[in-house]
Amino acid sequence: MVSVIGSFVAFLVALVVGGLAIYASARIVADVDDYSHALVTAILGGFAWGLTAWIPLLGPILALIAWVWVINWRYPGGWGTAAAIGFVAWLAAIAILFVLNAVFRLGVGAFGVPGA
């Protein structure tokens, strides 16, 4: 039971980090100020990544396109803006995780932000 609770807490922390990274990015790039919107985007982006990343050879490329598509669908501005939001979200997630893992030694990732 303890490992289930620990896994759930780790998932929640990773989701909060992913949502925060997408929120900060969308605020900077698209001037959208809505954390709950970013949190849902992180969840949908994580699922889009998970549904496509397993495909042999093309999986990672298709997963990245699917993740940017989710951002494009959820935020205004088109594919270029979505790619910029994704890139800045990735940078923000790396920075947030660096601080979290250095200070608290959590060892978590960022759900909904690939590669972080």
CSV table of N, CA, C and O in Angstrom, one decimal:
chain,number,residue,atom,x,y,z
A,1,MET,N,0.8,-1.2,0.0
A,1,MET,CA,0.0,0.0,0.0
A,1,MET,C,0.9,1.3,0.0
A,1,MET,O,0.5,2.2,-0.6
A,2,VAL,N,2.0,1.2,0.7
A,2,VAL,CA,2.9,2.4,0.8
A,2,VAL,C,3.4,2.7,-0.6
A,2,VAL,O,3.5,3.9,-1.0
A,3,SER,N,3.8,1.7,-1.4
A,3,SER,CA,4.4,2.0,-2.7
A,3,SER,C,3.3,2.5,-3.6
A,3,SER,O,3.7,3.3,-4.5
A,4,VAL,N,2.1,2.1,-3.5
A,4,VAL,CA,1.0,2.7,-4.3
A,4,VAL,C,0.8,4.2,-4.0
A,4,VAL,O,0.7,5.0,-4.9
A,5,ILE,N,0.8,4.5,-2.7
A,5,ILE,CA,0.7,5.9,-2.3
A,5,ILE,C,1.9,6.7,-2.8
A,5,ILE,O,1.8,7.8,-3.3
A,6,GLY,N,3.1,6.2,-2.6
A,6,GLY,CA,4.3,6.8,-3.1
A,6,GLY,C,4.3,7.1,-4.6
A,6,GLY,O,4.7,8.1,-5.0
A,7,SER,N,3.8,6.1,-5.3
A,7,SER,CA,3.7,6.2,-6.8
A,7,SER,C,2.7,7.3,-7.1
A,7,SER,O,3.0,8.1,-8.1
A,8,PHE,N,1.6,7.3,-6.4
A,8,PHE,CA,0.6,8.4,-6.7
A,8,PHE,C,1.1,9.7,-6.4
A,8,PHE,O,0.9,10.7,-7.2
A,9,VAL,N,1.8,9.9,-5.3
A,9,VAL,CA,2.4,11.2,-4.9
A,9,VAL,C,3.4,11.6,-5.9
A,9,VAL,O,3.5,12.8,-6.3
A,10,ALA,N,4.3,10.7,-6.4
A,10,ALA,CA,5.3,11.0,-7.4
A,10,ALA,C,4.6,11.5,-8.7
A,10,ALA,O,5.0,12.4,-9.3
A,11,PHE,N,3.5,10.8,-9.1
A,11,PHE,CA,2.8,11.2,-10.3
A,11,PHE,C,2.2,12.6,-10.1
A,11,PHE,O,2.3,13.4,-11.0
A,12,LEU,N,1.6,12.9,-9.0
A,12,LEU,CA,1.0,14.2,-8.7
A,12,LEU,C,2.1,15.3,-8.8
A,12,LEU,O,1.9,16.3,-9.4
A,13,VAL,N,3.2,15.0,-8.2
A,13,VAL,CA,4.3,16.0,-8.2
A,13,VAL,C,4.8,16.2,-9.7
A,13,VAL,O,5.0,17.4,-10.1
A,14,ALA,N,4.9,15.1,-10.4
A,14,ALA,CA,5.3,15.2,-11.8
A,14,ALA,C,4.3,16.0,-12.7
A,14,ALA,O,4.6,16.8,-13.5
A,15,LEU,N,3.0,15.7,-12.4
A,15,LEU,CA,2.0,16.4,-13.1
A,15,LEU,C,2.0,17.9,-12.7
A,15,LEU,O,1.8,18.8,-13.6
A,16,VAL,N,2.2,18.3,-11.5
A,16,VAL,CA,2.2,19.7,-11.1
A,16,VAL,C,3.4,20.4,-11.8
A,16,VAL,O,3.3,21.5,-12.3
A,17,VAL,N,4.5,19.7,-11.8
A,17,VAL,CA,5.7,20.3,-12.5
A,17,VAL,C,5.5,20.4,-14.0
A,17,VAL,O,5.7,21.5,-14.6
A,18,GLY,N,4.9,19.4,-14.6
A,18,GLY,CA,4.6,19.5,-16.1
A,18,GLY,C,3.6,20.6,-16.3
A,18,GLY,O,3.7,21.4,-17.3
A,19,GLY,N,2.5,20.7,-15.5
A,19,GLY,CA,1.5,21.8,-15.7
A,19,GLY,C,2.1,23.1,-15.4
A,19,GLY,O,1.8,24.1,-16.2
A,20,LEU,N,3.0,23.3,-14.5
A,20,LEU,CA,3.6,24.5,-14.2
A,20,LEU,C,4.6,25.0,-15.3
A,20,LEU,O,4.6,26.1,-15.7
A,21,ALA,N,5.3,24.0,-15.9
A,21,ALA,CA,6.2,24.3,-17.0
A,21,ALA,C,5.3,24.8,-18.2
A,21,ALA,O,5.7,25.8,-18.9
A,22,ILE,N,4.2,24.1,-18.5
A,22,ILE,CA,3.4,24.5,-19.7
A,22,ILE,C,2.7,25.8,-19.4
A,22,ILE,O,2.6,26.7,-20.2
A,23,TYR,N,2.3,26.0,-18.1
A,23,TYR,CA,1.7,27.3,-17.7
A,23,TYR,C,2.6,28.5,-18.0
A,23,TYR,O,2.3,29.5,-18.6
A,24,ALA,N,3.9,28.3,-17.5
A,24,ALA,CA,4.9,29.4,-17.6
A,24,ALA,C,5.2,29.7,-19.1
A,24,ALA,O,5.2,30.8,-19.5
A,25,SER,N,5.3,28.6,-19.8
A,25,SER,CA,5.6,28.7,-21.3
A,25,SER,C,4.4,29.4,-22.0
A,25,SER,O,4.7,30.3,-22.8
A,26,ALA,N,3.2,29.0,-21.7
A,26,ALA,CA,2.0,29.6,-22.4
A,26,ALA,C,1.9,31.0,-22.0
A,26,ALA,O,1.4,31.9,-22.8
A,27,ARG,N,2.2,31.3,-20.8
A,27,ARG,CA,2.1,32.7,-20.3
A,27,ARG,C,3.1,33.6,-21.0
A,27,ARG,O,2.8,34.7,-21.4
A,28,ILE,N,4.3,33.1,-21.3
A,28,ILE,CA,5.4,33.9,-21.9
A,28,ILE,C,5.1,33.9,-23.5
A,28,ILE,O,5.2,35.0,-24.0
A,29,VAL,N,4.8,32.8,-24.1
A,29,VAL,CA,4.7,32.7,-25.5
A,29,VAL,C,3.4,33.2,-26.1
A,29,VAL,O,3.3,34.0,-27.0
A,30,ALA,N,2.3,32.8,-25.4
A,30,ALA,CA,0.9,33.0,-26.0
A,30,ALA,C,0.1,34.0,-25.1
A,30,ALA,O,-1.0,34.2,-25.5
A,31,ASP,N,0.7,34.4,-24.0
A,31,ASP,CA,0.0,35.4,-23.1
A,31,ASP,C,-1.3,34.8,-22.6
A,31,ASP,O,-2.4,35.4,-22.5
A,32,VAL,N,-1.3,33.5,-22.3
A,32,VAL,CA,-2.5,32.8,-21.8
A,32,VAL,C,-2.2,32.5,-20.3
A,32,VAL,O,-1.1,31.9,-20.0
A,33,ASP,N,-3.1,32.9,-19.4
A,33,ASP,CA,-2.8,32.9,-18.0
A,33,ASP,C,-3.9,32.0,-17.3
A,33,ASP,O,-4.8,32.4,-16.7
A,34,ASP,N,-3.7,30.6,-17.4
A,34,ASP,CA,-4.7,29.7,-16.9
A,34,ASP,C,-4.0,28.4,-16.5
A,34,ASP,O,-3.7,27.6,-17.4
A,35,TYR,N,-3.7,28.2,-15.2
A,35,TYR,CA,-3.0,27.0,-14.8
A,35,TYR,C,-3.8,25.7,-15.0
A,35,TYR,O,-3.2,24.7,-15.4
A,36,SER,N,-5.1,25.8,-14.8
A,36,SER,CA,-5.9,24.6,-14.9
A,36,SER,C,-5.9,24.1,-16.4
A,36,SER,O,-5.9,22.9,-16.7
A,37,HIS,N,-5.9,25.1,-17.3
A,37,HIS,CA,-5.8,24.8,-18.7
A,37,HIS,C,-4.4,24.1,-19.0
A,37,HIS,O,-4.4,23.1,-19.8
A,38,ALA,N,-3.4,24.6,-18.4
A,38,ALA,CA,-2.0,24.0,-18.6
A,38,ALA,C,-2.0,22.6,-18.0
A,38,ALA,O,-1.4,21.7,-18.6
A,39,LEU,N,-2.6,22.4,-16.9
A,39,LEU,CA,-2.6,21.1,-16.2
A,39,LEU,C,-3.4,20.0,-17.1
A,39,LEU,O,-2.9,18.9,-17.3
A,40,VAL,N,-4.5,20.4,-17.7
A,40,VAL,CA,-5.2,19.5,-18.6
A,40,VAL,C,-4.4,19.3,-19.8
A,40,VAL,O,-4.3,18.1,-20.4
A,41,THR,N,-3.7,20.3,-20.3
A,41,THR,CA,-2.8,20.1,-21.5
A,41,THR,C,-1.7,19.1,-21.2
A,41,THR,O,-1.3,18.3,-22.0
A,42,ALA,N,-1.1,19.2,-20.0
A,42,ALA,CA,-0.1,18.3,-19.6
A,42,ALA,C,-0.6,16.8,-19.6
A,42,ALA,O,0.1,15.9,-20.0
A,43,ILE,N,-1.8,16.7,-19.0
A,43,ILE,CA,-2.4,15.3,-19.0
A,43,ILE,C,-2.6,14.8,-20.4
A,43,ILE,O,-2.2,13.7,-20.8
A,44,LEU,N,-3.3,15.6,-21.3
A,44,LEU,CA,-3.5,15.2,-22.6
A,44,LEU,C,-2.3,15.0,-23.4
A,44,LEU,O,-2.2,14.0,-24.2
A,45,GLY,N,-1.3,15.8,-23.2
A,45,GLY,CA,0.0,15.7,-23.9
A,45,GLY,C,0.7,14.4,-23.5
A,45,GLY,O,1.4,13.7,-24.3
A,46,GLY,N,0.7,14.1,-22.2
A,46,GLY,CA,1.3,12.9,-21.7
A,46,GLY,C,0.6,11.7,-22.3
A,46,GLY,O,1.3,10.7,-22.7
A,47,PHE,N,-0.7,11.7,-22.4
A,47,PHE,CA,-1.4,10.5,-23.0
A,47,PHE,C,-1.1,10.4,-24.5
A,47,PHE,O,-0.8,9.3,-25.0
A,48,ALA,N,-1.0,11.6,-25.2
A,48,ALA,CA,-0.7,11.6,-26.6
A,48,ALA,C,0.7,11.0,-26.9
A,48,ALA,O,0.9,10.2,-27.8
A,49,TRP,N,1.6,11.4,-26.0
A,49,TRP,CA,3.0,10.9,-26.1
A,49,TRP,C,3.0,9.4,-25.8
A,49,TRP,O,3.6,8.6,-26.6
A,50,GLY,N,2.3,8.9,-24.8
A,50,GLY,CA,2.3,7.5,-24.5
A,50,GLY,C,1.6,6.6,-25.5
A,50,GLY,O,2.0,5.5,-25.7
A,51,LEU,N,0.7,7.2,-26.2
A,51,LEU,CA,0.0,6.4,-27.3
A,51,LEU,C,0.8,6.2,-28.5
A,51,LEU,O,0.5,5.3,-29.3
A,52,THR,N,1.8,7.1,-28.7
A,52,THR,CA,2.5,7.1,-30.0
A,52,THR,C,4.0,6.7,-29.8
A,52,THR,O,4.6,6.3,-30.8
A,53,ALA,N,4.6,6.9,-28.7
A,53,ALA,CA,6.0,6.8,-28.5
A,53,ALA,C,6.5,5.3,-28.7
A,53,ALA,O,7.7,5.1,-29.0
A,54,TRP,N,5.6,4.4,-28.5
A,54,TRP,CA,6.0,2.9,-28.5
A,54,TRP,C,6.2,2.4,-30.0
A,54,TRP,O,6.7,1.3,-30.2
A,55,ILE,N,5.7,3.2,-31.0
A,55,ILE,CA,5.7,2.7,-32.4
A,55,ILE,C,7.2,2.6,-32.8
A,55,ILE,O,8.0,3.5,-32.7
A,56,PRO,N,7.5,1.4,-33.4
A,56,PRO,CA,8.9,1.2,-33.8
A,56,PRO,C,9.4,2.2,-34.8
A,56,PRO,O,8.6,2.6,-35.7
A,57,LEU,N,10.6,2.6,-34.8
A,57,LEU,CA,11.3,3.5,-35.6
A,57,LEU,C,10.8,5.0,-35.6
A,57,LEU,O,11.5,5.9,-35.4
A,58,LEU,N,9.5,5.2,-35.9
A,58,LEU,CA,9.0,6.5,-36.0
A,58,LEU,C,8.3,7.0,-34.7
A,58,LEU,O,7.9,8.2,-34.6
A,59,GLY,N,8.2,6.2,-33.7
A,59,GLY,CA,7.5,6.5,-32.5
A,59,GLY,C,7.9,7.8,-31.8
A,59,GLY,O,7.0,8.7,-31.6
A,60,PRO,N,9.2,8.1,-31.6
A,60,PRO,CA,9.6,9.3,-30.9
A,60,PRO,C,9.2,10.6,-31.8
A,60,PRO,O,8.8,11.6,-31.2
A,61,ILE,N,9.3,10.5,-33.1
A,61,ILE,CA,9.0,11.6,-33.9
A,61,ILE,C,7.5,11.8,-33.9
A,61,ILE,O,7.0,12.9,-33.8
A,62,LEU,N,6.7,10.7,-34.1
A,62,LEU,CA,5.3,10.8,-34.1
A,62,LEU,C,4.8,11.3,-32.7
A,62,LEU,O,3.8,12.1,-32.6
A,63,ALA,N,5.4,10.9,-31.6
A,63,ALA,CA,5.1,11.3,-30.3
A,63,ALA,C,5.3,12.8,-30.1
A,63,ALA,O,4.4,13.5,-29.5
A,64,LEU,N,6.4,13.3,-30.6
A,64,LEU,CA,6.6,14.7,-30.5
A,64,LEU,C,5.6,15.5,-31.3
A,64,LEU,O,5.1,16.6,-30.9
A,65,ILE,N,5.3,15.0,-32.5
A,65,ILE,CA,4.3,15.7,-33.3
A,65,ILE,C,2.9,15.7,-32.6
A,65,ILE,O,2.2,16.7,-32.6
A,66,ALA,N,2.6,14.5,-32.0
A,66,ALA,CA,1.3,14.4,-31.3
A,66,ALA,C,1.3,15.4,-30.1
A,66,ALA,O,0.3,16.0,-29.8
A,67,TRP,N,2.4,15.5,-29.4
A,67,TRP,CA,2.5,16.4,-28.2
A,67,TRP,C,2.3,17.8,-28.6
A,67,TRP,O,1.5,18.6,-28.0
A,68,VAL,N,3.0,18.2,-29.7
A,68,VAL,CA,2.9,19.6,-30.2
A,68,VAL,C,1.5,19.8,-30.7
A,68,VAL,O,0.9,20.9,-30.6
A,69,TRP,N,0.9,18.8,-31.4
A,69,TRP,CA,-0.5,18.9,-31.8
A,69,TRP,C,-1.5,19.2,-30.7
A,69,TRP,O,-2.4,20.1,-30.8
A,70,VAL,N,-1.3,18.5,-29.5
A,70,VAL,CA,-2.1,18.8,-28.4
A,70,VAL,C,-2.0,20.2,-27.9
A,70,VAL,O,-3.0,20.9,-27.7
A,71,ILE,N,-0.8,20.7,-27.9
A,71,ILE,CA,-0.5,22.1,-27.5
A,71,ILE,C,-1.2,23.1,-28.5
A,71,ILE,O,-1.8,24.0,-28.2
A,72,ASN,N,-1.1,22.7,-29.8
A,72,ASN,CA,-1.7,23.5,-30.9
A,72,ASN,C,-3.2,23.6,-30.7
A,72,ASN,O,-3.8,24.6,-31.0
A,73,TRP,N,-3.8,22.4,-30.4
A,73,TRP,CA,-5.2,22.3,-30.2
A,73,TRP,C,-5.7,23.1,-29.0
A,73,TRP,O,-6.8,23.7,-29.0
A,74,ARG,N,-4.9,23.1,-27.9
A,74,ARG,CA,-5.3,23.8,-26.7
A,74,ARG,C,-5.0,25.3,-26.6
A,74,ARG,O,-5.6,26.0,-25.8
A,75,TYR,N,-4.0,25.8,-27.4
A,75,TYR,CA,-3.6,27.2,-27.3
A,75,TYR,C,-3.7,27.9,-28.6
A,75,TYR,O,-3.6,27.2,-29.7
A,76,PRO,N,-4.0,29.2,-28.6
A,76,PRO,CA,-4.1,29.9,-29.9
A,76,PRO,C,-2.7,30.1,-30.5
A,76,PRO,O,-1.7,30.1,-29.8
A,77,GLY,N,-2.7,30.3,-31.8
A,77,GLY,CA,-1.4,30.8,-32.5
A,77,GLY,C,-0.9,29.9,-33.5
A,77,GLY,O,0.1,30.3,-34.2
A,78,GLY,N,-1.4,28.7,-33.7
A,78,GLY,CA,-0.8,27.8,-34.8
A,78,GLY,C,0.3,27.0,-34.4
A,78,GLY,O,0.7,26.9,-33.2
A,79,TRP,N,0.9,26.2,-35.4
A,79,TRP,CA,1.9,25.2,-35.1
A,79,TRP,C,3.2,25.9,-34.6
A,79,TRP,O,3.9,25.3,-33.8
A,80,GLY,N,3.6,27.0,-35.1
A,80,GLY,CA,4.8,27.7,-34.7
A,80,GLY,C,4.8,28.1,-33.3
A,80,GLY,O,5.7,27.9,-32.5
A,81,THR,N,3.6,28.6,-32.9
A,81,THR,CA,3.4,29.0,-31.5
A,81,THR,C,3.4,27.8,-30.6
A,81,THR,O,4.0,27.8,-29.5
A,82,ALA,N,2.8,26.7,-31.0
A,82,ALA,CA,2.7,25.5,-30.3
A,82,ALA,C,4.1,24.9,-30.1
A,82,ALA,O,4.5,24.5,-29.0
A,83,ALA,N,4.9,24.9,-31.1
A,83,ALA,CA,6.3,24.4,-31.0
A,83,ALA,C,7.1,25.3,-30.0
A,83,ALA,O,7.9,24.8,-29.2
A,84,ALA,N,6.9,26.6,-30.1
A,84,ALA,CA,7.6,27.5,-29.2
A,84,ALA,C,7.1,27.3,-27.7
A,84,ALA,O,8.0,27.2,-26.8
A,85,ILE,N,5.8,27.1,-27.5
A,85,ILE,CA,5.3,26.8,-26.2
A,85,ILE,C,6.0,25.5,-25.7
A,85,ILE,O,6.4,25.4,-24.5
A,86,GLY,N,6.0,24.5,-26.6
A,86,GLY,CA,6.6,23.2,-26.2
A,86,GLY,C,8.1,23.3,-25.8
A,86,GLY,O,8.5,22.7,-24.8
A,87,PHE,N,8.8,24.1,-26.6
A,87,PHE,CA,10.3,24.2,-26.3
A,87,PHE,C,10.5,25.0,-25.0
A,87,PHE,O,11.3,24.5,-24.2
A,88,VAL,N,9.8,26.1,-24.8
A,88,VAL,CA,9.9,26.8,-23.6
A,88,VAL,C,9.5,26.0,-22.4
A,88,VAL,O,10.1,26.1,-21.3
A,89,ALA,N,8.4,25.2,-22.6
A,89,ALA,CA,7.9,24.3,-21.5
A,89,ALA,C,9.0,23.3,-21.1
A,89,ALA,O,9.2,23.0,-19.9
A,90,TRP,N,9.7,22.8,-22.1
A,90,TRP,CA,10.7,21.8,-21.9
A,90,TRP,C,11.9,22.5,-21.1
A,90,TRP,O,12.3,21.9,-20.1
A,91,LEU,N,12.3,23.7,-21.5
A,91,LEU,CA,13.3,24.4,-20.7
A,91,LEU,C,12.9,24.7,-19.3
A,91,LEU,O,13.6,24.6,-18.4
A,92,ALA,N,11.6,25.2,-19.2
A,92,ALA,CA,11.1,25.5,-17.8
A,92,ALA,C,11.0,24.2,-16.9
A,92,ALA,O,11.4,24.3,-15.8
A,93,ALA,N,10.6,23.1,-17.5
A,93,ALA,CA,10.6,21.8,-16.8
A,93,ALA,C,12.0,21.4,-16.3
A,93,ALA,O,12.1,21.0,-15.2
A,94,ILE,N,12.9,21.6,-17.2
A,94,ILE,CA,14.3,21.2,-16.8
A,94,ILE,C,14.8,22.1,-15.6
A,94,ILE,O,15.4,21.6,-14.7
A,95,ALA,N,14.5,23.4,-15.7
A,95,ALA,CA,14.9,24.3,-14.6
A,95,ALA,C,14.2,24.0,-13.3
A,95,ALA,O,14.8,23.9,-12.3
A,96,ILE,N,12.9,23.7,-13.4
A,96,ILE,CA,12.1,23.4,-12.2
A,96,ILE,C,12.6,22.1,-11.6
A,96,ILE,O,12.8,22.0,-10.4
A,97,LEU,N,12.8,21.1,-12.4
A,97,LEU,CA,13.3,19.8,-11.9
A,97,LEU,C,14.7,19.9,-11.3
A,97,LEU,O,15.0,19.2,-10.4
A,98,PHE,N,15.5,20.7,-11.9
A,98,PHE,CA,16.9,20.9,-11.4
A,98,PHE,C,16.8,21.4,-10.0
A,98,PHE,O,17.5,20.9,-9.1
A,99,VAL,N,16.0,22.4,-9.7
A,99,VAL,CA,15.8,23.0,-8.4
A,99,VAL,C,15.2,22.0,-7.4
A,99,VAL,O,15.7,21.7,-6.3
A,100,LEU,N,14.1,21.4,-7.9
A,100,LEU,CA,13.4,20.4,-7.0
A,100,LEU,C,14.3,19.2,-6.6
A,100,LEU,O,14.4,18.8,-5.5
A,101,ASN,N,15.0,18.7,-7.6
A,101,ASN,CA,15.8,17.5,-7.3
A,101,ASN,C,17.1,17.9,-6.6
A,101,ASN,O,17.6,17.1,-5.8
A,102,ALA,N,17.6,19.1,-6.8
A,102,ALA,CA,18.8,19.5,-6.0
A,102,ALA,C,18.5,19.8,-4.6
A,102,ALA,O,19.2,19.4,-3.7
A,103,VAL,N,17.3,20.5,-4.4
A,103,VAL,CA,17.0,20.9,-3.0
A,103,VAL,C,16.3,19.7,-2.2
A,103,VAL,O,16.7,19.5,-1.1
A,104,PHE,N,15.3,19.1,-2.8
A,104,PHE,CA,14.6,18.1,-2.1
A,104,PHE,C,15.0,16.6,-2.4
A,104,PHE,O,14.5,15.7,-1.8
A,105,ARG,N,15.8,16.4,-3.4
A,105,ARG,CA,16.3,15.1,-3.9
A,105,ARG,C,15.1,14.2,-4.1
A,105,ARG,O,15.1,13.0,-3.7
A,106,LEU,N,14.1,14.7,-4.9
A,106,LEU,CA,12.9,13.9,-5.2
A,106,LEU,C,13.1,12.8,-6.3
A,106,LEU,O,12.6,11.8,-6.2
A,107,GLY,N,13.9,13.2,-7.3
A,107,GLY,CA,14.1,12.2,-8.4
A,107,GLY,C,12.9,12.1,-9.2
A,107,GLY,O,12.7,11.0,-9.8
A,108,VAL,N,12.0,13.1,-9.4
A,108,VAL,CA,10.8,13.0,-10.2
A,108,VAL,C,11.1,13.6,-11.6
A,108,VAL,O,12.1,14.3,-11.8
A,109,GLY,N,10.2,13.3,-12.5
A,109,GLY,CA,10.2,14.0,-13.8
A,109,GLY,C,9.1,15.0,-13.9
A,109,GLY,O,8.5,15.4,-12.9
A,110,ALA,N,8.7,15.3,-15.2
A,110,ALA,CA,7.6,16.2,-15.4
A,110,ALA,C,6.6,15.5,-16.4
A,110,ALA,O,6.9,15.4,-17.5
A,111,PHE,N,5.5,15.1,-15.8
A,111,PHE,CA,4.5,14.5,-16.7
A,111,PHE,C,3.9,15.5,-17.6
A,111,PHE,O,3.5,16.6,-17.2
A,112,GLY,N,3.8,15.1,-18.9
A,112,GLY,CA,3.2,16.0,-19.9
A,112,GLY,C,4.3,16.9,-20.6
A,112,GLY,O,3.9,17.6,-21.5
A,113,VAL,N,5.5,16.7,-20.2
A,113,VAL,CA,6.6,17.4,-20.9
A,113,VAL,C,7.7,16.4,-21.2
A,113,VAL,O,8.4,16.0,-20.3
A,114,PRO,N,7.7,16.0,-22.5
A,114,PRO,CA,8.7,14.9,-22.8
A,114,PRO,C,10.1,15.3,-22.6
A,114,PRO,O,10.5,16.4,-22.8
A,115,GLY,N,10.9,14.3,-22.2
A,115,GLY,CA,12.3,14.5,-22.1
A,115,GLY,C,12.8,15.3,-20.8
A,115,GLY,O,13.9,15.6,-20.6
A,116,ALA,N,11.8,15.6,-20.0
A,116,ALA,CA,12.1,16.3,-18.7
A,116,ALA,C,12.0,15.4,-17.5
A,116,ALA,O,11.2,14.5,-17.5
